[in-house]
Each structure stands twice: as structure tokens, then as C-alpha cells.
Amino acid sequence: MNTSQIQAAWKSPSNIALVKYWGKKGFQLPANPSISFTLDKATTETKVLAQKTQGGGVSLELYFDGERNKAFEDKMLGFLRRAETGFEWLKEHHLIIQSSNTFPHSSGIASSASSFSALALCLCSIDQQLGLLSDKDFFEKASYWSRVGSGSACRSVYGGFNLWGQTDALIGTSDEYAVNIDDIVHPVFKNFKDTILIIEKGKKAVSSTTGHALLETHPFAEHRYRAGFKNTATLLEILESGDLDAFVQLVEAEALMLHALMMTSPTPFILMKPNTLAVIEKIQDFRNQTGLHLLFTLDAGANVHLLNPENEDNRVQEFIKSELVGYCQNALYLCNTVGKGPEKINT
Ligand code: 2P0
């Protein structure tokens, strides 16, 4: 192996939270546990080329879609300087990072979860090539460092369903990294669908990092954290039993609580748009009329994630085409299924 130059590449997905992470304690630790599933199509591909230097700390060049991106480079450099404690070789390497998303450009969505998990996986692969990381510890370390980059990213290093945050409801959980919970998940959830309805593309008015920070002085923060713990424990039971009605109720309540927290922050803000609410009402009406198990969840933005079991997907997709597409910007929506997790790319 040429040790003056080492490279690694990974394709890593985004994920959608069912119980939400909203509020931090300490540095990048969650105030309550969260549960998500990994998506199959919304991914970032990242390639890292590490060139040996004389030392003096990590340096980097970052190319996004082939073009050097200075704004992202500054954010990444801050992360990499922290990562020097976990990847000591970084101190004597110059990194050339090339990254691109598989989200359609026209969707205007980007994901810190897919980009930071892809980067952390590349760093772990290089660690492994240097003989510093065992197979057994690989994904735990990747999740740990994804979390340092962006909290929700730690849930993206595995496929299927994942839990991040220490909870007495499940042994082996941690605030520092996510764990995969597929072995408790009922088959009805295994191929769940997530259709992302693009209500509005483009940059959000308030970043998630700012939103998290507002919880520090939020009047309802303690209540929220208790609810997050309780909903995590309840969702674990639901995922095990396959109770779809209870799933619908809990996941929609979590999404609305997230946005209610934004609207009741010390500096209040609203990320939903009129079409977000119109779509939510349509989804709930259609569910009441048909008895199907379609439901919505929301991320920190205006777009709606429409979730449903695989065996109801034909009817849900017809409903989207006839009733919902008109509310989507440029008629855009992205169809995802529970994903298998990141893939290593041969370099
Ligand atoms: C989540 N979100 O659980 C929640 C729900 C958005 C809504 O985690 O500051 O990008 O980088 O740790 O992970 C988005 O926040 O925030 C997020 P940082 P992150 O998915």
C-alpha cells in the first residue's frame, strides 16, 4: 500500500426521524432519544483522498459537484479539527474531499445526515486501512463521529430502523452513537414507504442548529424531553407489535410537537407553509375515508414525508398523483423505501 496517499469512498443515505431529536445537552448529545429509519434513495457520495504531509494539523480542499465549496469547507474544517482526537493521522494529512448528492438538484434539499455519515465512514475506512480500527468497532465509531458532525447523521450509518440516545427502554443504547434495532421490528414496517412531497425547495429560514439552541431557554423544554423519552419507549413497543394505528397516532403527534416547539420558542418561527397544512389535512381525510395507514411526518422544514406500509402503496401513490401533486413545488415528490444503509464504493 502507498502510505503517502490513501483513499476511501462511501455512499450514505439520509434518514427520517419518527421520534424527533430536538434539543441538545453538552456537546452534540441529545436531550432525548430518537428513532428513525434510513432512506434508500436520498444519498450522498463522498470520496476522501488523504495525502501525507509534514504535520501541523489537518488541511482540506472540498469539492461539491465538482466545484470547490469554501462555505462548506469551513464547516468541515471545524469538524475535522475535532476529529483529530479520534483519527490522529488527520494531523499529518491533507484531505481532498469530493462529494455529491443523489437528491435531484431541483428538489433543493440537502442533508447533513447523509453528508456527515458519508464523510465519517470514509475516515473510518482510512483508519481501517492504517490498521487502527477493527471490523467489530467500525460502525460504532462511524456513528460516533457522524454525530459529532451532525446529530441526526449518527442514525444513517446502518440500514433499517435505528435508535440514538441512552434509554432504559432498550439495553445497549448510548447518547454517543446510534444502534440498529431491526431485530425487534415487525415485518409490516420493514419495507415502509416515505414519499417526500417537496412543498418548498431552498434554504430554510432558521437552521436546525439554531432551532436546537433555542431549546436551551424554551419554556416547554423539560416537558418535551420527558415526552421524547416516553414516545421512544412506546414506539419500541409499537415497532415490535406491528400496531399500525398506534404508529400513525404517535408519529404524527411527534411531528406536530416538533413544529409546536418551533412556534413556541423564545424567538418563535414557523417552517410550515400553507401547502404543508393543506397536505396534512388531505392525508388525514383520506385516511379517515379509506381506513388505510398512511400518515405524515415532518422534518425541520416545510416538506411533508408521507409514510405508508408497502401493501398499501398502490392506492397511496394514486392518491398522491390525483390529490397531492398540485401542492408540490414543480409537482416534485421523491419516493423512498426503508433503505439497506450505506455502501462502500471501490476506489
Ligand atoms: C431529527 N432533526 O431527529 C430532527 C428532527 C430535524 C427535525 O436532527 O445541529 O442537522 O447538526 O446536530 O441533526 C436536524 O438537526 O442538527 C434534526 P445538528 P441536525 O432528525
PDB file of C-alpha atoms in Angstrom, residues 63-300:
ATOM      1  CA  TYR A  63     -15.390  19.898  -3.976  1.00  0.00           C
ATOM      2  CA  PHE A  64     -19.160  19.689  -4.146  1.00  0.00           C
ATOM      3  CA  ASP A  65     -20.499  18.517  -7.520  1.00  0.00           C
ATOM      4  CA  GLY A  66     -17.014  19.102  -8.915  1.00  0.00           C
ATOM      5  CA  GLU A  67     -16.754  22.711  -7.725  1.00  0.00           C
ATOM      6  CA  ARG A  68     -14.723  23.923  -4.788  1.00  0.00           C
ATOM      7  CA  ASN A  69     -17.089  24.970  -1.995  1.00  0.00           C
ATOM      8  CA  LYS A  70     -15.464  27.325   0.512  1.00  0.00           C
ATOM      9  CA  ALA A  71     -18.535  27.767   2.746  1.00  0.00           C
ATOM     10  CA  PHE A  72     -18.878  24.033   3.316  1.00  0.00           C
ATOM     11  CA  GLU A  73     -15.083  23.748   3.632  1.00  0.00           C
ATOM     12  CA  ASP A  74     -15.079  25.994   6.729  1.00  0.00           C
ATOM     13  CA  LYS A  75     -17.780  23.882   8.415  1.00  0.00           C
ATOM     14  CA  MET A  76     -15.949  20.693   7.515  1.00  0.00           C
ATOM     15  CA  LEU A  77     -12.601  22.003   8.768  1.00  0.00           C
ATOM     16  CA  GLY A  78     -14.137  22.698  12.183  1.00  0.00           C
ATOM     17  CA  PHE A  79     -15.388  19.117  12.269  1.00  0.00           C
ATOM     18  CA  LEU A  80     -12.067  17.636  11.103  1.00  0.00           C
ATOM     19  CA  ARG A  81     -10.099  19.549  13.763  1.00  0.00           C
ATOM     20  CA  ARG A  82     -12.327  17.935  16.392  1.00  0.00           C
ATOM     21  CA  ALA A  83     -11.939  14.568  14.675  1.00  0.00           C
ATOM     22  CA  GLU A  84      -8.142  14.734  15.104  1.00  0.00           C
ATOM     23  CA  THR A  85      -8.703  13.333  18.616  1.00  0.00           C
ATOM     24  CA  GLY A  86     -10.311  10.194  17.172  1.00  0.00           C
ATOM     25  CA  PHE A  87      -8.253   9.938  13.969  1.00  0.00           C
ATOM     26  CA  GLU A  88      -4.739  11.052  14.953  1.00  0.00           C
ATOM     27  CA  TRP A  89      -3.425  10.549  11.412  1.00  0.00           C
ATOM     28  CA  LEU A  90      -5.535  13.554  10.334  1.00  0.00           C
ATOM     29  CA  LYS A  91      -2.930  15.853  11.952  1.00  0.00           C
ATOM     30  CA  GLU A  92      -0.446  14.920   9.249  1.00  0.00           C
ATOM     31  CA  HIS A  93      -2.726  14.686   6.224  1.00  0.00           C
ATOM     32  CA  HIS A  94      -4.163  16.987   3.593  1.00  0.00           C
ATOM     33  CA  LEU A  95      -7.647  15.817   2.544  1.00  0.00           C
ATOM     34  CA  ILE A  96      -9.194  16.219  -0.883  1.00  0.00           C
ATOM     35  CA  ILE A  97     -12.909  15.572  -0.430  1.00  0.00           C
ATOM     36  CA  GLN A  98     -15.252  15.155  -3.385  1.00  0.00           C
ATOM     37  CA  SER A  99     -18.942  14.985  -2.612  1.00  0.00           C
ATOM     38  CA  SER A 100     -22.241  14.916  -4.490  1.00  0.00           C
ATOM     39  CA  ASN A 101     -25.873  14.244  -3.617  1.00  0.00           C
ATOM     40  CA  THR A 102     -28.301  11.942  -5.385  1.00  0.00           C
ATOM     41  CA  PHE A 103     -31.184  14.185  -4.358  1.00  0.00           C
ATOM     42  CA  PRO A 104     -32.468  15.772  -7.577  1.00  0.00           C
ATOM     43  CA  HIS A 105     -30.954  19.254  -7.919  1.00  0.00           C
ATOM     44  CA  SER A 106     -34.419  20.673  -8.498  1.00  0.00           C
ATOM     45  CA  SER A 107     -35.626  19.434  -5.091  1.00  0.00           C
ATOM     46  CA  GLY A 108     -33.435  21.962  -3.290  1.00  0.00           C
ATOM     47  CA  ILE A 109     -32.995  19.572  -0.366  1.00  0.00           C
ATOM     48  CA  ALA A 110     -29.657  18.706   1.139  1.00  0.00           C
ATOM     49  CA  SER A 111     -28.954  16.544   4.112  1.00  0.00           C
ATOM     50  CA  SER A 112     -26.342  16.957   6.794  1.00  0.00           C
ATOM     51  CA  ALA A 113     -27.185  13.357   7.818  1.00  0.00           C
ATOM     52  CA  SER A 114     -26.089  11.815   4.521  1.00  0.00           C
ATOM     53  CA  SER A 115     -23.079  14.091   4.058  1.00  0.00           C
ATOM     54  CA  PHE A 116     -21.588  13.749   7.552  1.00  0.00           C
ATOM     55  CA  SER A 117     -22.237   9.993   7.707  1.00  0.00           C
ATOM     56  CA  ALA A 118     -20.553   9.530   4.301  1.00  0.00           C
ATOM     57  CA  LEU A 119     -17.527  11.519   5.496  1.00  0.00           C
ATOM     58  CA  ALA A 120     -17.266   9.697   8.847  1.00  0.00           C
ATOM     59  CA  LEU A 121     -17.456   6.331   7.055  1.00  0.00           C
ATOM     60  CA  CYS A 122     -14.583   7.397   4.768  1.00  0.00           C
ATOM     61  CA  LEU A 123     -12.471   8.423   7.782  1.00  0.00           C
ATOM     62  CA  CYS A 124     -13.165   5.033   9.404  1.00  0.00           C
ATOM     63  CA  SER A 125     -12.211   3.192   6.191  1.00  0.00           C
ATOM     64  CA  ILE A 126      -8.880   5.033   6.125  1.00  0.00           C
ATOM     65  CA  ASP A 127      -8.426   4.233   9.830  1.00  0.00           C
ATOM     66  CA  GLN A 128      -9.020   0.596   8.979  1.00  0.00           C
ATOM     67  CA  GLN A 129      -6.509   0.641   6.102  1.00  0.00           C
ATOM     68  CA  LEU A 130      -3.950   2.038   8.538  1.00  0.00           C
ATOM     69  CA  GLY A 131      -4.656  -0.907  10.855  1.00  0.00           C
ATOM     70  CA  LEU A 132      -6.130   1.337  13.548  1.00  0.00           C
ATOM     71  CA  LEU A 133      -9.757   0.132  13.540  1.00  0.00           C
ATOM     72  CA  SER A 134     -11.225  -3.370  13.768  1.00  0.00           C
ATOM     73  CA  ASP A 135     -14.277  -4.574  11.800  1.00  0.00           C
ATOM     74  CA  LYS A 136     -16.124  -5.030  15.095  1.00  0.00           C
ATOM     75  CA  ASP A 137     -15.815  -1.351  16.068  1.00  0.00           C
ATOM     76  CA  PHE A 138     -16.210   0.097  12.574  1.00  0.00           C
ATOM     77  CA  PHE A 139     -19.854   1.218  12.502  1.00  0.00           C
ATOM     78  CA  GLU A 140     -19.952   2.323  16.133  1.00  0.00           C
ATOM     79  CA  LYS A 141     -17.007   4.637  15.505  1.00  0.00           C
ATOM     80  CA  ALA A 142     -18.580   5.826  12.227  1.00  0.00           C
ATOM     81  CA  SER A 143     -21.819   6.618  14.075  1.00  0.00           C
ATOM     82  CA  TYR A 144     -19.951   8.389  16.902  1.00  0.00           C
ATOM     83  CA  TRP A 145     -18.119  10.723  14.515  1.00  0.00           C
ATOM     84  CA  SER A 146     -21.152  11.243  12.276  1.00  0.00           C
ATOM     85  CA  ARG A 147     -22.918  12.510  15.409  1.00  0.00           C
ATOM     86  CA  VAL A 148     -20.118  14.972  16.151  1.00  0.00           C
ATOM     87  CA  GLY A 149     -20.596  16.334  12.588  1.00  0.00           C
ATOM     88  CA  SER A 150     -24.384  16.483  12.787  1.00  0.00           C
ATOM     89  CA  GLY A 151     -26.562  14.751  15.377  1.00  0.00           C
ATOM     90  CA  SER A 152     -29.077  13.088  13.067  1.00  0.00           C
ATOM     91  CA  ALA A 153     -26.204  11.727  10.911  1.00  0.00           C
ATOM     92  CA  CYS A 154     -25.337   9.100  13.531  1.00  0.00           C
ATOM     93  CA  ARG A 155     -28.600   7.294  12.672  1.00  0.00           C
ATOM     94  CA  SER A 156     -27.560   6.961   8.991  1.00  0.00           C
ATOM     95  CA  VAL A 157     -24.634   4.529   9.230  1.00  0.00           C
ATOM     96  CA  TYR A 158     -26.903   1.473   9.411  1.00  0.00           C
ATOM     97  CA  GLY A 159     -29.862   0.399   7.273  1.00  0.00           C
ATOM     98  CA  GLY A 160     -33.384  -0.122   8.587  1.00  0.00           C
ATOM     99  CA  PHE A 161     -34.516   1.266  11.961  1.00  0.00           C
ATOM    100  CA  ASN A 162     -32.119   2.962  14.360  1.00  0.00           C
ATOM    101  CA  LEU A 163     -32.183   4.461  17.836  1.00  0.00           C
ATOM    102  CA  TRP A 164     -29.886   7.203  19.103  1.00  0.00           C
ATOM    103  CA  GLY A 165     -29.776   8.188  22.773  1.00  0.00           C
ATOM    104  CA  GLN A 166     -29.462   6.391  26.085  1.00  0.00           C
ATOM    105  CA  THR A 167     -32.776   4.948  27.249  1.00  0.00           C
ATOM    106  CA  ASP A 168     -33.679   2.382  29.892  1.00  0.00           C
ATOM    107  CA  ALA A 169     -36.268   1.068  27.407  1.00  0.00           C
ATOM    108  CA  LEU A 170     -33.520  -0.777  25.485  1.00  0.00           C
ATOM    109  CA  ILE A 171     -30.186  -2.130  26.640  1.00  0.00           C
ATOM    110  CA  GLY A 172     -27.048  -1.146  24.741  1.00  0.00           C
ATOM    111  CA  THR A 173     -28.219   2.362  23.831  1.00  0.00           C
ATOM    112  CA  SER A 174     -25.952   5.397  24.039  1.00  0.00           C
ATOM    113  CA  ASP A 175     -26.017   9.179  23.703  1.00  0.00           C
ATOM    114  CA  GLU A 176     -22.736   8.959  21.770  1.00  0.00           C
ATOM    115  CA  TYR A 177     -23.781   6.752  18.857  1.00  0.00           C
ATOM    116  CA  ALA A 178     -26.854   5.118  17.358  1.00  0.00           C
ATOM    117  CA  VAL A 179     -27.721   1.417  17.465  1.00  0.00           C
ATOM    118  CA  ASN A 180     -29.614  -0.646  14.925  1.00  0.00           C
ATOM    119  CA  ILE A 181     -32.937  -2.028  16.195  1.00  0.00           C
ATOM    120  CA  ASP A 182     -34.044  -4.106  13.186  1.00  0.00           C
ATOM    121  CA  ASP A 183     -34.113  -7.295  15.217  1.00  0.00           C
ATOM    122  CA  ILE A 184     -37.122  -6.049  17.195  1.00  0.00           C
ATOM    123  CA  VAL A 185     -39.009  -4.546  14.226  1.00  0.00           C
ATOM    124  CA  HIS A 186     -42.205  -6.257  12.984  1.00  0.00           C
ATOM    125  CA  PRO A 187     -42.231  -7.238   9.269  1.00  0.00           C
ATOM    126  CA  VAL A 188     -45.036  -4.752   8.471  1.00  0.00           C
ATOM    127  CA  PHE A 189     -42.547  -1.897   8.962  1.00  0.00           C
ATOM    128  CA  LYS A 190     -39.611  -3.434   7.096  1.00  0.00           C
ATOM    129  CA  ASN A 191     -40.448  -2.038   3.629  1.00  0.00           C
ATOM    130  CA  PHE A 192     -42.277   1.083   4.725  1.00  0.00           C
ATOM    131  CA  LYS A 193     -42.523   3.852   2.123  1.00  0.00           C
ATOM    132  CA  ASP A 194     -41.563   7.504   2.571  1.00  0.00           C
ATOM    133  CA  THR A 195     -42.692   9.810  -0.221  1.00  0.00           C
ATOM    134  CA  ILE A 196     -41.136  13.254   0.313  1.00  0.00           C
ATOM    135  CA  LEU A 197     -43.555  15.860  -1.018  1.00  0.00           C
ATOM    136  CA  ILE A 198     -41.494  18.921  -1.966  1.00  0.00           C
ATOM    137  CA  ILE A 199     -43.657  21.790  -0.733  1.00  0.00           C
ATOM    138  CA  GLU A 200     -40.832  24.279  -0.873  1.00  0.00           C
ATOM    139  CA  LYS A 201     -37.281  23.915  -2.059  1.00  0.00           C
ATOM    140  CA  GLY A 202     -34.412  26.094  -0.949  1.00  0.00           C
ATOM    141  CA  LYS A 203     -32.746  27.190   2.225  1.00  0.00           C
ATOM    142  CA  LYS A 204     -34.763  27.218   5.436  1.00  0.00           C
ATOM    143  CA  ALA A 205     -35.360  30.499   7.292  1.00  0.00           C
ATOM    144  CA  VAL A 206     -33.913  29.049  10.531  1.00  0.00           C
ATOM    145  CA  SER A 207     -31.229  26.345  10.601  1.00  0.00           C
ATOM    146  CA  SER A 208     -31.646  23.183  12.675  1.00  0.00           C
ATOM    147  CA  THR A 209     -28.582  24.104  14.723  1.00  0.00           C
ATOM    148  CA  THR A 210     -30.246  27.413  15.685  1.00  0.00           C
ATOM    149  CA  GLY A 211     -33.527  25.577  16.356  1.00  0.00           C
ATOM    150  CA  HIS A 212     -31.810  23.129  18.715  1.00  0.00           C
ATOM    151  CA  ALA A 213     -30.136  26.007  20.597  1.00  0.00           C
ATOM    152  CA  LEU A 214     -33.499  27.690  21.221  1.00  0.00           C
ATOM    153  CA  LEU A 215     -34.483  24.724  23.398  1.00  0.00           C
ATOM    154  CA  GLU A 216     -31.900  25.860  25.977  1.00  0.00           C
ATOM    155  CA  THR A 217     -34.256  28.592  27.175  1.00  0.00           C
ATOM    156  CA  HIS A 218     -37.518  27.087  25.922  1.00  0.00           C
ATOM    157  CA  PRO A 219     -40.392  27.155  28.457  1.00  0.00           C
ATOM    158  CA  PHE A 220     -41.561  23.667  27.400  1.00  0.00           C
ATOM    159  CA  ALA A 221     -38.134  22.021  27.045  1.00  0.00           C
ATOM    160  CA  GLU A 222     -38.354  19.739  30.087  1.00  0.00           C
ATOM    161  CA  HIS A 223     -41.843  18.617  29.126  1.00  0.00           C
ATOM    162  CA  ARG A 224     -40.631  17.885  25.600  1.00  0.00           C
ATOM    163  CA  TYR A 225     -37.673  15.824  26.767  1.00  0.00           C
ATOM    164  CA  ARG A 226     -39.934  13.726  29.007  1.00  0.00           C
ATOM    165  CA  ALA A 227     -42.313  13.202  26.069  1.00  0.00           C
ATOM    166  CA  GLY A 228     -39.367  12.224  23.842  1.00  0.00           C
ATOM    167  CA  PHE A 229     -38.291   9.532  26.335  1.00  0.00           C
ATOM    168  CA  LYS A 230     -41.857   8.265  26.742  1.00  0.00           C
ATOM    169  CA  ASN A 231     -42.544   8.207  22.988  1.00  0.00           C
ATOM    170  CA  THR A 232     -39.280   6.349  22.361  1.00  0.00           C
ATOM    171  CA  ALA A 233     -40.318   3.605  24.798  1.00  0.00           C
ATOM    172  CA  THR A 234     -43.832   3.440  23.326  1.00  0.00           C
ATOM    173  CA  LEU A 235     -42.577   3.410  19.724  1.00  0.00           C
ATOM    174  CA  LEU A 236     -40.271   0.487  20.538  1.00  0.00           C
ATOM    175  CA  GLU A 237     -43.338  -1.472  21.676  1.00  0.00           C
ATOM    176  CA  ILE A 238     -45.280  -0.450  18.565  1.00  0.00           C
ATOM    177  CA  LEU A 239     -42.435  -1.397  16.223  1.00  0.00           C
ATOM    178  CA  GLU A 240     -42.306  -4.801  17.888  1.00  0.00           C
ATOM    179  CA  SER A 241     -46.067  -5.463  17.879  1.00  0.00           C
ATOM    180  CA  GLY A 242     -46.798  -4.098  14.384  1.00  0.00           C
ATOM    181  CA  ASP A 243     -49.679  -1.924  15.675  1.00  0.00           C
ATOM    182  CA  LEU A 244     -50.177   0.414  12.701  1.00  0.00           C
ATOM    183  CA  ASP A 245     -52.952   2.516  14.267  1.00  0.00           C
ATOM    184  CA  ALA A 246     -50.788   3.313  17.278  1.00  0.00           C
ATOM    185  CA  PHE A 247     -47.871   4.047  14.910  1.00  0.00           C
ATOM    186  CA  VAL A 248     -49.930   6.597  12.970  1.00  0.00           C
ATOM    187  CA  GLN A 249     -51.021   8.365  16.142  1.00  0.00           C
ATOM    188  CA  LEU A 250     -47.588   8.541  17.760  1.00  0.00           C
ATOM    189  CA  VAL A 251     -45.588   9.561  14.675  1.00  0.00           C
ATOM    190  CA  GLU A 252     -47.974  12.373  13.677  1.00  0.00           C
ATOM    191  CA  ALA A 253     -48.039  13.656  17.269  1.00  0.00           C
ATOM    192  CA  GLU A 254     -44.205  13.759  17.287  1.00  0.00           C
ATOM    193  CA  ALA A 255     -44.109  15.754  14.026  1.00  0.00           C
ATOM    194  CA  LEU A 256     -46.619  18.287  15.308  1.00  0.00           C
ATOM    195  CA  MET A 257     -44.840  18.600  18.659  1.00  0.00           C
ATOM    196  CA  LEU A 258     -41.581  19.381  16.813  1.00  0.00           C
ATOM    197  CA  HIS A 259     -43.211  22.236  14.926  1.00  0.00           C
ATOM    198  CA  ALA A 260     -45.141  23.380  18.004  1.00  0.00           C
ATOM    199  CA  LEU A 261     -41.775  23.705  19.773  1.00  0.00           C
ATOM    200  CA  MET A 262     -40.523  25.931  16.955  1.00  0.00           C
ATOM    201  CA  MET A 263     -43.627  28.097  17.153  1.00  0.00           C
ATOM    202  CA  THR A 264     -43.323  28.463  20.950  1.00  0.00           C
ATOM    203  CA  SER A 265     -39.551  29.111  21.044  1.00  0.00           C
ATOM    204  CA  PRO A 266     -38.297  32.222  22.867  1.00  0.00           C
ATOM    205  CA  THR A 267     -37.735  33.513  19.321  1.00  0.00           C
ATOM    206  CA  PRO A 268     -40.680  31.865  17.576  1.00  0.00           C
ATOM    207  CA  PHE A 269     -40.522  30.698  13.977  1.00  0.00           C
ATOM    208  CA  ILE A 270     -42.759  28.809  11.572  1.00  0.00           C
ATOM    209  CA  LEU A 271     -41.315  26.439   8.977  1.00  0.00           C
ATOM    210  CA  MET A 272     -44.609  25.016   7.732  1.00  0.00           C
ATOM    211  CA  LYS A 273     -46.179  26.683   4.700  1.00  0.00           C
ATOM    212  CA  PRO A 274     -49.880  26.885   3.762  1.00  0.00           C
ATOM    213  CA  ASN A 275     -49.431  23.887   1.452  1.00  0.00           C
ATOM    214  CA  THR A 276     -47.868  21.882   4.290  1.00  0.00           C
ATOM    215  CA  LEU A 277     -51.102  22.219   6.263  1.00  0.00           C
ATOM    216  CA  ALA A 278     -53.266  21.616   3.178  1.00  0.00           C
ATOM    217  CA  VAL A 279     -51.440  18.334   2.506  1.00  0.00           C
ATOM    218  CA  ILE A 280     -51.656  17.238   6.158  1.00  0.00           C
ATOM    219  CA  GLU A 281     -55.425  17.782   6.091  1.00  0.00           C
ATOM    220  CA  LYS A 282     -55.755  15.819   2.820  1.00  0.00           C
ATOM    221  CA  ILE A 283     -53.739  12.910   4.231  1.00  0.00           C
ATOM    222  CA  GLN A 284     -55.832  12.738   7.400  1.00  0.00           C
ATOM    223  CA  ASP A 285     -59.122  12.981   5.444  1.00  0.00           C
ATOM    224  CA  PHE A 286     -58.040  10.233   3.023  1.00  0.00           C
ATOM    225  CA  ARG A 287     -57.054   8.022   5.953  1.00  0.00           C
ATOM    226  CA  ASN A 288     -60.435   8.555   7.621  1.00  0.00           C
ATOM    227  CA  GLN A 289     -62.295   7.768   4.383  1.00  0.00           C
ATOM    228  CA  THR A 290     -60.299   4.673   3.371  1.00  0.00           C
ATOM    229  CA  GLY A 291     -59.010   3.166   6.601  1.00  0.00           C
ATOM    230  CA  LEU A 292     -55.543   2.975   5.002  1.00  0.00           C
ATOM    231  CA  HIS A 293     -52.493   3.517   7.220  1.00  0.00           C
ATOM    232  CA  LEU A 294     -50.942   6.499   5.523  1.00  0.00           C
ATOM    233  CA  LEU A 295     -49.547   9.194   7.797  1.00  0.00           C
ATOM    234  CA  PHE A 296     -47.318  12.227   7.684  1.00  0.00           C
ATOM    235  CA  THR A 297     -44.200  13.284   9.459  1.00  0.00           C
ATOM    236  CA  LEU A 298     -42.202  16.488   9.140  1.00  0.00           C
ATOM    237  CA  ASP A 299     -38.535  17.293   9.274  1.00  0.00           C
ATOM    238  CA  ALA A 300     -37.278  20.756  10.220  1.00  0.00           C
TER     239      ALA A 300
END
